[in-house]
Amino acid sequence: MSSKVAVLVAGSWGTALASVLAANHPNVMIWSRSAEQVQEINEKHLNSRYLPDAELPANLKATTDMEEAVSGACSVLIVAPSKAMREVSRSLKPYWQEDMLCIHATKGFETETLKRMSTVIAEELGCPEGDIVVLSGPSHAEEVIRLCPTTVVVASLNQQAASAAQDLFMNADFRVYTNRDMLGVELAGALKNIIALGAGMSDGLGYGDNAKAALLTRGLAEITRIGVEMGANPLTFAGLAGVGDLVVTATSRHSRNWRAGCMLGEGKKLDDVLNSMGMVVEGIRTTKAAHTISEKYGVQMPIAEQLYQVLFENKDPRIAVEALMGRDPKTEMESMKLATWEQWHS
């Protein structure tokens, strides 16, 4: 089998993961729509728009031609923004082969349909959703590209596919675990971006560490509550894709979601925040999706609800915090299905 790996697309996370793959495999090709970006990667070994000053491996090649990127590949990694996932997957379809390993590393929902990324990809490629592999976990592109020690998780219902993805990425700087709770890993990766927005907002308001610690803890409870209701394993939310990714995304200046939330807390308008970021802030779209999902499943997500009102109904962030603090008294150990996921799915 060919050792070629194709990566779609050349954003910061796609480029960082392509660099990990290029350290392990001789033939890695990344696809981008931008001819200027492709030329820079091929000639200067740089992607200055997304990862300034980071030198890319010499064996990482780039192309604007989807057929050239994918033809002959044994594995395809898709790292498109959630809003572009269906379009990119549709463009991949003519060159897709059934024996290719498909991995995605995008954390979000298709807002219009509330579908997870694996569902979108499967619909467009016509492949079993359970054969797709999800890569997630605490991992900033800016640190991965500098070979900082990083640990992630790959999840699939197809354990052979998950193991193949683990072998594809694993090296001395990039440790990979497997997990069979594909649903939980995707939900955790998407929903934690909402809480990271809230954490940034709390910092922008100057509320300090006590408030942020409470926000992260209760935010994790929200994520777990809706995840379990949707059929995920509760233990997944205590792992790399859950609390691990939540901590790194909600506490680091590398995090787009944290930075966007911080600017909102400082009083900036949403449109101005998005214009200044220059990159996709997945948590904003995910907040809108979570608002609908919580109503659909009848599960309370008070932090997500208040953020929704701040983002889309112009609610003052300080009033949103007052609403959270003024909720009726609760017990910390809320009602939750405690039967194990293995029992539900046996």
mmCIF file of C-alpha atoms in Angstrom:
data_model
loop_
_atom_site.group_PDB
_atom_site.id
_atom_site.type_symbol
_atom_site.label_atom_id
_atom_site.label_comp_id
_atom_site.label_asym_id
_atom_site.label_seq_id
_atom_site.Cartn_x
_atom_site.Cartn_y
_atom_site.Cartn_z
ATOM 1 C CA MET A 1 0.000 0.000 0.000
ATOM 2 C CA SER A 2 1.154 3.558 -0.726
ATOM 3 C CA SER A 3 2.619 5.526 2.170
ATOM 4 C CA LYS A 4 1.284 8.841 0.837
ATOM 5 C CA VAL A 5 -0.849 10.925 3.219
ATOM 6 C CA ALA A 6 -3.113 13.771 2.051
ATOM 7 C CA VAL A 7 -4.142 16.666 4.314
ATOM 8 C CA LEU A 8 -7.085 18.987 3.613
ATOM 9 C CA VAL A 9 -6.726 22.031 4.328
ATOM 10 C CA ALA A 10 -3.712 24.276 5.104
ATOM 11 C CA GLY A 11 -4.972 26.238 8.114
ATOM 12 C CA SER A 12 -2.963 26.369 11.337
ATOM 13 C CA TRP A 13 -4.140 23.006 12.705
ATOM 14 C CA GLY A 14 -4.023 21.253 9.338
ATOM 15 C CA THR A 15 -0.484 22.507 8.760
ATOM 16 C CA ALA A 16 0.682 21.498 12.238
ATOM 17 C CA LEU A 17 -0.749 17.986 11.855
ATOM 18 C CA ALA A 18 0.730 17.714 8.367
ATOM 19 C CA SER A 19 4.113 18.507 9.916
ATOM 20 C CA VAL A 20 3.646 15.687 12.447
ATOM 21 C CA LEU A 21 2.816 13.320 9.602
ATOM 22 C CA ALA A 22 5.792 14.534 7.553
ATOM 23 C CA ALA A 23 8.085 13.660 10.455
ATOM 24 C CA ASN A 24 6.794 10.073 10.230
ATOM 25 C CA HIS A 25 6.234 9.571 6.506
ATOM 26 C CA PRO A 26 8.188 10.601 3.391
ATOM 27 C CA ASN A 27 5.238 11.591 1.205
ATOM 28 C CA VAL A 28 2.774 14.082 2.722
ATOM 29 C CA MET A 29 0.806 16.531 0.572
ATOM 30 C CA ILE A 30 -1.406 19.332 1.857
ATOM 31 C CA TRP A 31 -4.202 20.874 -0.206
ATOM 32 C CA SER A 32 -5.129 24.559 -0.222
ATOM 33 C CA ARG A 33 -7.245 26.782 -2.440
ATOM 34 C CA SER A 34 -4.622 29.542 -2.198
ATOM 35 C CA ALA A 35 -1.940 29.425 -4.885
ATOM 36 C CA GLU A 36 0.111 31.941 -2.902
ATOM 37 C CA GLN A 37 -0.006 29.758 0.198
ATOM 38 C CA VAL A 38 0.946 26.659 -1.813
ATOM 39 C CA GLN A 39 3.911 28.457 -3.369
ATOM 40 C CA GLU A 40 5.130 29.625 0.049
ATOM 41 C CA ILE A 41 4.915 26.110 1.521
ATOM 42 C CA ASN A 42 6.711 24.531 -1.437
ATOM 43 C CA GLU A 43 9.418 27.143 -1.940
ATOM 44 C CA LYS A 44 10.011 28.641 1.505
ATOM 45 C CA HIS A 45 8.679 25.862 3.768
ATOM 46 C CA LEU A 46 6.511 28.426 5.562
ATOM 47 C CA ASN A 47 2.811 29.084 6.165
ATOM 48 C CA SER A 48 3.225 32.638 7.387
ATOM 49 C CA ARG A 49 -0.466 33.511 7.558
ATOM 50 C CA TYR A 50 -1.318 30.816 10.083
ATOM 51 C CA LEU A 51 1.971 29.794 11.709
ATOM 52 C CA PRO A 52 4.406 32.713 11.418
ATOM 53 C CA ASP A 53 8.116 31.888 11.737
ATOM 54 C CA ALA A 54 7.508 28.115 11.935
ATOM 55 C CA GLU A 55 9.696 26.222 9.490
ATOM 56 C CA LEU A 56 7.853 23.325 7.860
ATOM 57 C CA PRO A 57 9.432 19.965 6.944
ATOM 58 C CA ALA A 58 11.051 19.955 3.512
ATOM 59 C CA ASN A 59 9.154 16.799 2.510
ATOM 60 C CA LEU A 60 5.774 18.470 3.127
ATOM 61 C CA LYS A 61 4.456 19.451 -0.293
ATOM 62 C CA ALA A 62 1.403 21.534 -1.163
ATOM 63 C CA THR A 63 -0.992 21.777 -4.108
ATOM 64 C CA THR A 64 -4.179 23.540 -5.184
ATOM 65 C CA ASP A 65 -5.216 20.430 -7.155
ATOM 66 C CA MET A 66 -7.431 18.105 -5.107
ATOM 67 C CA GLU A 67 -6.766 15.177 -7.452
ATOM 68 C CA GLU A 68 -3.004 15.603 -7.115
ATOM 69 C CA ALA A 69 -3.302 15.816 -3.327
ATOM 70 C CA VAL A 70 -5.435 12.706 -2.889
ATOM 71 C CA SER A 71 -4.586 10.331 -5.735
ATOM 72 C CA GLY A 72 -2.513 7.407 -4.502
ATOM 73 C CA ALA A 73 -2.930 8.316 -0.826
ATOM 74 C CA CYS A 74 -3.449 5.591 1.759
ATOM 75 C CA SER A 75 -4.858 8.089 4.297
ATOM 76 C CA VAL A 76 -6.709 11.396 4.101
ATOM 77 C CA LEU A 77 -6.816 13.848 7.006
ATOM 78 C CA ILE A 78 -9.549 16.497 6.789
ATOM 79 C CA VAL A 79 -9.090 19.629 8.906
ATOM 80 C CA ALA A 80 -11.553 21.994 7.242
ATOM 81 C CA PRO A 81 -13.539 24.530 9.296
ATOM 82 C CA SER A 82 -16.934 23.112 10.271
ATOM 83 C CA LYS A 83 -18.767 25.484 7.930
ATOM 84 C CA ALA A 84 -16.650 24.251 4.988
ATOM 85 C CA MET A 85 -16.587 20.538 5.858
ATOM 86 C CA ARG A 86 -19.410 19.490 3.535
ATOM 87 C CA GLU A 87 -17.988 21.425 0.597
ATOM 88 C CA VAL A 88 -14.462 20.043 1.095
ATOM 89 C CA SER A 89 -15.772 16.481 1.521
ATOM 90 C CA ARG A 90 -17.832 16.858 -1.644
ATOM 91 C CA SER A 91 -14.730 18.018 -3.525
ATOM 92 C CA LEU A 92 -12.861 14.972 -2.212
ATOM 93 C CA LYS A 93 -15.535 12.487 -3.333
ATOM 94 C CA PRO A 94 -14.416 11.999 -6.992
ATOM 95 C CA TYR A 95 -10.964 10.877 -5.846
ATOM 96 C CA TRP A 96 -12.025 8.894 -2.785
ATOM 97 C CA GLN A 97 -11.225 5.179 -2.620
ATOM 98 C CA GLU A 98 -12.917 2.759 -0.227
ATOM 99 C CA ASP A 99 -9.614 1.447 1.135
ATOM 100 C CA MET A 100 -8.422 4.919 2.201
ATOM 101 C CA LEU A 101 -8.239 5.712 5.910
ATOM 102 C CA CYS A 102 -10.305 8.844 6.646
ATOM 103 C CA ILE A 103 -9.448 10.974 9.696
ATOM 104 C CA HIS A 104 -10.866 14.347 10.670
ATOM 105 C CA ALA A 105 -9.660 16.826 13.281
ATOM 106 C CA THR A 106 -12.387 19.484 13.172
ATOM 107 C CA LYS A 107 -14.218 20.446 16.376
ATOM 108 C CA GLY A 108 -17.698 21.691 15.632
ATOM 109 C CA PHE A 109 -21.168 21.029 14.234
ATOM 110 C CA GLU A 110 -22.825 21.787 10.940
ATOM 111 C CA THR A 111 -24.975 24.592 12.311
ATOM 112 C CA GLU A 112 -27.879 24.190 9.894
ATOM 113 C CA THR A 113 -28.375 20.459 10.523
ATOM 114 C CA LEU A 114 -26.699 20.005 13.972
ATOM 115 C CA LYS A 115 -24.767 17.101 12.447
ATOM 116 C CA ARG A 116 -21.326 16.105 13.702
ATOM 117 C CA MET A 117 -18.414 16.297 11.299
ATOM 118 C CA SER A 118 -18.134 12.517 10.919
ATOM 119 C CA THR A 119 -21.770 12.410 9.804
ATOM 120 C CA VAL A 120 -21.218 15.162 7.238
ATOM 121 C CA ILE A 121 -18.131 13.429 5.835
ATOM 122 C CA ALA A 122 -19.853 10.041 5.667
ATOM 123 C CA GLU A 123 -22.834 11.507 3.819
ATOM 124 C CA GLU A 124 -20.643 13.154 1.202
ATOM 125 C CA LEU A 125 -18.180 10.280 0.699
ATOM 126 C CA GLY A 126 -20.779 7.544 0.932
ATOM 127 C CA CYS A 127 -18.705 5.618 3.469
ATOM 128 C CA PRO A 128 -19.733 4.114 6.839
ATOM 129 C CA GLU A 129 -19.592 6.793 9.536
ATOM 130 C CA GLY A 130 -18.188 4.266 11.987
ATOM 131 C CA ASP A 131 -15.085 3.789 9.825
ATOM 132 C CA ILE A 132 -14.100 7.453 10.107
ATOM 133 C CA VAL A 133 -11.537 8.371 12.780
ATOM 134 C CA VAL A 134 -11.824 11.499 14.945
ATOM 135 C CA LEU A 135 -8.628 13.143 16.243
ATOM 136 C CA SER A 136 -9.056 15.399 19.276
ATOM 137 C CA GLY A 137 -7.492 16.415 22.578
ATOM 138 C CA PRO A 138 -5.456 19.240 24.155
ATOM 139 C CA SER A 139 -3.301 20.486 21.301
ATOM 140 C CA HIS A 140 -2.452 23.991 20.137
ATOM 141 C CA ALA A 141 -1.058 24.153 16.606
ATOM 142 C CA GLU A 142 1.484 26.743 17.748
ATOM 143 C CA GLU A 143 2.997 24.225 20.177
ATOM 144 C CA VAL A 144 2.705 21.123 18.006
ATOM 145 C CA ILE A 145 4.661 22.844 15.235
ATOM 146 C CA ARG A 146 7.462 23.572 17.770
ATOM 147 C CA LEU A 147 7.554 19.870 18.757
ATOM 148 C CA CYS A 148 6.283 20.538 22.274
ATOM 149 C CA PRO A 149 5.156 17.249 23.886
ATOM 150 C CA THR A 150 1.512 16.738 22.966
ATOM 151 C CA THR A 151 -0.977 13.959 23.678
ATOM 152 C CA VAL A 152 -4.208 13.403 21.753
ATOM 153 C CA VAL A 153 -6.866 10.753 21.250
ATOM 154 C CA VAL A 154 -8.196 9.092 18.093
ATOM 155 C CA ALA A 155 -11.668 7.581 18.210
ATOM 156 C CA SER A 156 -13.621 5.338 15.877
ATOM 157 C CA LEU A 157 -16.172 2.562 16.021
ATOM 158 C CA ASN A 158 -13.724 0.691 13.782
ATOM 159 C CA GLN A 159 -10.869 -0.194 16.121
ATOM 160 C CA GLN A 160 -8.639 -1.269 13.232
ATOM 161 C CA ALA A 161 -9.040 2.213 11.740
ATOM 162 C CA ALA A 162 -8.323 3.882 15.103
ATOM 163 C CA SER A 163 -5.169 1.787 15.547
ATOM 164 C CA ALA A 164 -4.042 2.659 12.018
ATOM 165 C CA ALA A 165 -4.498 6.370 12.786
ATOM 166 C CA GLN A 166 -2.591 5.940 16.038
ATOM 167 C CA ASP A 167 0.331 4.384 14.153
ATOM 168 C CA LEU A 168 0.167 7.122 11.503
ATOM 169 C CA PHE A 169 0.682 9.982 13.967
ATOM 170 C CA MET A 170 2.557 8.500 16.923
ATOM 171 C CA ASN A 171 6.117 9.691 17.523
ATOM 172 C CA ALA A 172 8.379 10.906 20.334
ATOM 173 C CA ASP A 173 6.702 14.337 20.461
ATOM 174 C CA PHE A 174 3.132 13.369 19.623
ATOM 175 C CA ARG A 175 1.565 10.636 21.769
ATOM 176 C CA VAL A 176 -1.749 9.132 20.643
ATOM 177 C CA TYR A 177 -4.337 7.110 22.571
ATOM 178 C CA THR A 178 -7.332 5.292 21.080
ATOM 179 C CA ASN A 179 -10.957 5.471 22.252
ATOM 180 C CA ARG A 180 -14.034 3.738 20.897
ATOM 181 C CA ASP A 181 -16.454 6.462 22.044
ATOM 182 C CA MET A 182 -16.453 8.354 18.762
ATOM 183 C CA LEU A 183 -19.629 10.253 19.677
ATOM 184 C CA GLY A 184 -18.281 11.456 23.027
ATOM 185 C CA VAL A 185 -14.945 12.549 21.581
ATOM 186 C CA GLU A 186 -16.642 14.617 18.873
ATOM 187 C CA LEU A 187 -19.134 16.178 21.288
ATOM 188 C CA ALA A 188 -16.448 17.033 23.849
ATOM 189 C CA GLY A 189 -14.186 18.605 21.233
ATOM 190 C CA ALA A 190 -16.964 20.794 19.888
ATOM 191 C CA LEU A 191 -18.738 21.819 23.087
ATOM 192 C CA LYS A 192 -15.649 22.767 25.091
ATOM 193 C CA ASN A 193 -15.171 25.715 22.708
ATOM 194 C CA ILE A 194 -18.291 27.292 24.205
ATOM 195 C CA ILE A 195 -16.847 27.124 27.709
ATOM 196 C CA ALA A 196 -13.524 28.481 26.434
ATOM 197 C CA LEU A 197 -15.392 31.499 25.075
ATOM 198 C CA GLY A 198 -16.950 31.958 28.500
ATOM 199 C CA ALA A 199 -13.577 31.636 30.223
ATOM 200 C CA GLY A 200 -12.104 34.318 27.994
ATOM 201 C CA MET A 201 -15.105 36.531 28.664
ATOM 202 C CA SER A 202 -14.635 36.057 32.409
ATOM 203 C CA ASP A 203 -10.995 37.100 32.098
ATOM 204 C CA GLY A 204 -11.955 40.082 29.946
ATOM 205 C CA LEU A 205 -14.358 41.172 32.667
ATOM 206 C CA GLY A 206 -11.550 40.875 35.221
ATOM 207 C CA TYR A 207 -13.322 38.293 37.364
ATOM 208 C CA GLY A 208 -10.205 36.334 38.346
ATOM 209 C CA ASP A 209 -9.314 32.698 38.954
ATOM 210 C CA ASN A 210 -12.197 31.754 41.265
ATOM 211 C CA ALA A 211 -14.774 32.599 38.622
ATOM 212 C CA LYS A 212 -12.880 30.855 35.843
ATOM 213 C CA ALA A 213 -12.360 27.676 37.869
ATOM 214 C CA ALA A 214 -16.076 27.529 38.615
ATOM 215 C CA LEU A 215 -16.918 28.211 34.972
ATOM 216 C CA LEU A 216 -14.696 25.370 33.751
ATOM 217 C CA THR A 217 -16.045 22.938 36.337
ATOM 218 C CA ARG A 218 -19.701 23.710 35.760
ATOM 219 C CA GLY A 219 -19.065 23.930 32.027
ATOM 220 C CA LEU A 220 -17.687 20.400 32.052
ATOM 221 C CA ALA A 221 -20.829 19.311 33.899
ATOM 222 C CA GLU A 222 -22.944 20.829 31.102
ATOM 223 C CA ILE A 223 -20.905 19.127 28.397
ATOM 224 C CA THR A 224 -21.112 15.782 30.185
ATOM 225 C CA ARG A 225 -24.850 16.134 30.843
ATOM 226 C CA ILE A 226 -25.775 16.720 27.192
ATOM 227 C CA GLY A 227 -23.205 14.195 26.000
ATOM 228 C CA VAL A 228 -24.573 11.417 28.183
ATOM 229 C CA GLU A 229 -28.112 12.258 27.113
ATOM 230 C CA MET A 230 -27.010 11.879 23.475
ATOM 231 C CA GLY A 231 -25.433 8.479 24.195
ATOM 232 C CA ALA A 232 -21.770 9.212 24.963
ATOM 233 C CA ASN A 233 -19.658 7.508 27.608
ATOM 234 C CA PRO A 234 -19.420 9.806 30.681
ATOM 235 C CA LEU A 235 -15.795 8.774 31.205
ATOM 236 C CA THR A 236 -14.820 10.322 27.873
ATOM 237 C CA PHE A 237 -15.452 13.772 29.333
ATOM 238 C CA ALA A 238 -12.894 13.113 32.074
ATOM 239 C CA GLY A 239 -10.244 12.262 29.470
ATOM 240 C CA LEU A 240 -8.096 14.007 26.871
ATOM 241 C CA ALA A 241 -10.988 15.009 24.613
ATOM 242 C CA GLY A 242 -12.968 16.334 27.575
ATOM 243 C CA VAL A 243 -11.283 17.960 30.554
ATOM 244 C CA GLY A 244 -7.880 17.906 28.811
ATOM 245 C CA ASP A 245 -9.018 19.885 25.789
ATOM 246 C CA LEU A 246 -11.224 22.123 27.927
ATOM 247 C CA VAL A 247 -8.322 23.197 30.139
ATOM 248 C CA VAL A 248 -5.951 23.987 27.275
ATOM 249 C CA THR A 249 -8.575 25.847 25.245
ATOM 250 C CA ALA A 250 -9.978 27.850 28.148
ATOM 251 C CA THR A 251 -6.699 28.973 29.708
ATOM 252 C CA SER A 252 -4.276 29.713 26.867
ATOM 253 C CA ARG A 253 -3.656 32.828 24.772
ATOM 254 C CA HIS A 254 -3.081 30.472 21.833
ATOM 255 C CA SER A 255 -6.814 29.709 21.941
ATOM 256 C CA ARG A 256 -8.918 31.618 19.420
ATOM 257 C CA ASN A 257 -12.016 30.946 21.506
ATOM 258 C CA TRP A 258 -10.413 32.314 24.675
ATOM 259 C CA ARG A 259 -9.126 35.400 22.822
ATOM 260 C CA ALA A 260 -12.522 36.080 21.256
ATOM 261 C CA GLY A 261 -14.266 35.714 24.613
ATOM 262 C CA CYS A 262 -11.739 37.998 26.291
ATOM 263 C CA MET A 263 -12.355 40.739 23.729
ATOM 264 C CA LEU A 264 -16.113 40.390 24.223
ATOM 265 C CA GLY A 265 -15.618 40.697 27.978
ATOM 266 C CA GLU A 266 -13.617 43.846 27.409
ATOM 267 C CA GLY A 267 -16.618 45.363 25.653
ATOM 268 C CA LYS A 268 -15.868 44.796 21.971
ATOM 269 C CA LYS A 269 -18.700 43.968 19.582
ATOM 270 C CA LEU A 270 -18.934 40.496 18.045
ATOM 271 C CA ASP A 271 -18.438 41.693 14.451
ATOM 272 C CA ASP A 272 -15.339 43.637 15.462
ATOM 273 C CA VAL A 273 -13.958 40.607 17.307
ATOM 274 C CA LEU A 274 -14.442 38.339 14.295
ATOM 275 C CA ASN A 275 -12.881 40.868 11.929
ATOM 276 C CA SER A 276 -9.820 41.241 14.151
ATOM 277 C CA MET A 277 -9.291 37.479 14.600
ATOM 278 C CA GLY A 278 -8.666 36.652 10.950
ATOM 279 C CA MET A 279 -9.351 32.953 11.649
ATOM 280 C CA VAL A 280 -12.409 30.804 12.382
ATOM 281 C CA VAL A 281 -13.690 30.899 15.982
ATOM 282 C CA GLU A 282 -15.564 27.585 16.149
ATOM 283 C CA GLY A 283 -17.080 28.280 19.572
ATOM 284 C CA ILE A 284 -19.349 30.994 18.187
ATOM 285 C CA ARG A 285 -21.027 28.683 15.681
ATOM 286 C CA THR A 286 -21.062 25.887 18.258
ATOM 287 C CA THR A 287 -22.879 28.091 20.786
ATOM 288 C CA LYS A 288 -25.682 28.540 18.280
ATOM 289 C CA ALA A 289 -25.813 24.788 17.648
ATOM 290 C CA ALA A 290 -25.758 23.962 21.376
ATOM 291 C CA HIS A 291 -28.687 26.307 21.983
ATOM 292 C CA THR A 292 -30.809 24.224 19.606
ATOM 293 C CA ILE A 293 -29.414 20.870 20.783
ATOM 294 C CA SER A 294 -30.187 21.614 24.448
ATOM 295 C CA GLU A 295 -33.779 22.445 23.514
ATOM 296 C CA LYS A 296 -34.065 19.323 21.354
ATOM 297 C CA TYR A 297 -32.895 17.011 24.149
ATOM 298 C CA GLY A 298 -34.494 18.936 27.010
ATOM 299 C CA VAL A 299 -31.164 19.315 28.817
ATOM 300 C CA GLN A 300 -30.286 22.502 30.681
ATOM 301 C CA MET A 301 -27.061 24.205 29.570
ATOM 302 C CA PRO A 302 -27.170 27.500 31.497
ATOM 303 C CA ILE A 303 -23.649 28.659 30.605
ATOM 304 C CA ALA A 304 -24.176 27.952 26.913
ATOM 305 C CA GLU A 305 -27.573 29.657 27.082
ATOM 306 C CA GLN A 306 -26.172 32.847 28.605
ATOM 307 C CA LEU A 307 -23.358 32.907 26.046
ATOM 308 C CA TYR A 308 -25.928 32.494 23.298
ATOM 309 C CA GLN A 309 -27.754 35.553 24.593
ATOM 310 C CA VAL A 310 -24.511 37.556 24.751
ATOM 311 C CA LEU A 311 -23.444 36.550 21.235
ATOM 312 C CA PHE A 312 -26.744 36.663 19.380
ATOM 313 C CA GLU A 313 -29.141 38.757 21.493
ATOM 314 C CA ASN A 314 -26.743 41.542 22.578
ATOM 315 C CA LYS A 315 -26.987 40.744 26.274
ATOM 316 C CA ASP A 316 -24.436 42.523 28.441
ATOM 317 C CA PRO A 317 -21.810 39.984 29.650
ATOM 318 C CA ARG A 318 -22.061 41.256 33.236
ATOM 319 C CA ILE A 319 -25.825 40.744 33.228
ATOM 320 C CA ALA A 320 -25.244 37.215 31.910
ATOM 321 C CA VAL A 321 -22.926 36.478 34.852
ATOM 322 C CA GLU A 322 -25.514 37.856 37.273
ATOM 323 C CA ALA A 323 -28.096 35.534 35.718
ATOM 324 C CA LEU A 324 -25.814 32.520 36.259
ATOM 325 C CA MET A 325 -24.990 33.465 39.842
ATOM 326 C CA GLY A 326 -28.658 34.134 40.640
ATOM 327 C CA ARG A 327 -30.015 30.773 39.525
ATOM 328 C CA ASP A 328 -32.048 28.707 41.992
ATOM 329 C CA PRO A 329 -29.980 26.621 44.447
ATOM 330 C CA LYS A 330 -28.877 23.248 43.088
ATOM 331 C CA THR A 331 -27.139 20.127 44.337
ATOM 332 C CA GLU A 332 -23.745 19.620 42.719
ATOM 333 C CA MET A 333 -24.358 15.943 41.949
ATOM 334 C CA GLU A 334 -27.121 16.433 39.453
ATOM 335 C CA SER A 335 -29.378 13.735 38.107
ATOM 336 C CA MET A 336 -27.581 11.832 35.377
ATOM 337 C CA LYS A 337 -27.804 8.396 33.860
ATOM 338 C CA LEU A 338 -25.169 6.485 35.789
ATOM 339 C CA ALA A 339 -25.420 3.202 33.899
ATOM 340 C CA THR A 340 -22.202 2.608 32.026
ATOM 341 C CA TRP A 341 -21.934 3.260 28.314
ATOM 342 C CA GLU A 342 -20.742 -0.295 27.800
ATOM 343 C CA GLN A 343 -24.015 -1.585 29.268
ATOM 344 C CA TRP A 344 -26.071 0.716 27.051
ATOM 345 C CA HIS A 345 -24.212 -0.441 23.961
ATOM 346 C CA SER A 346 -23.775 -4.139 24.768
#
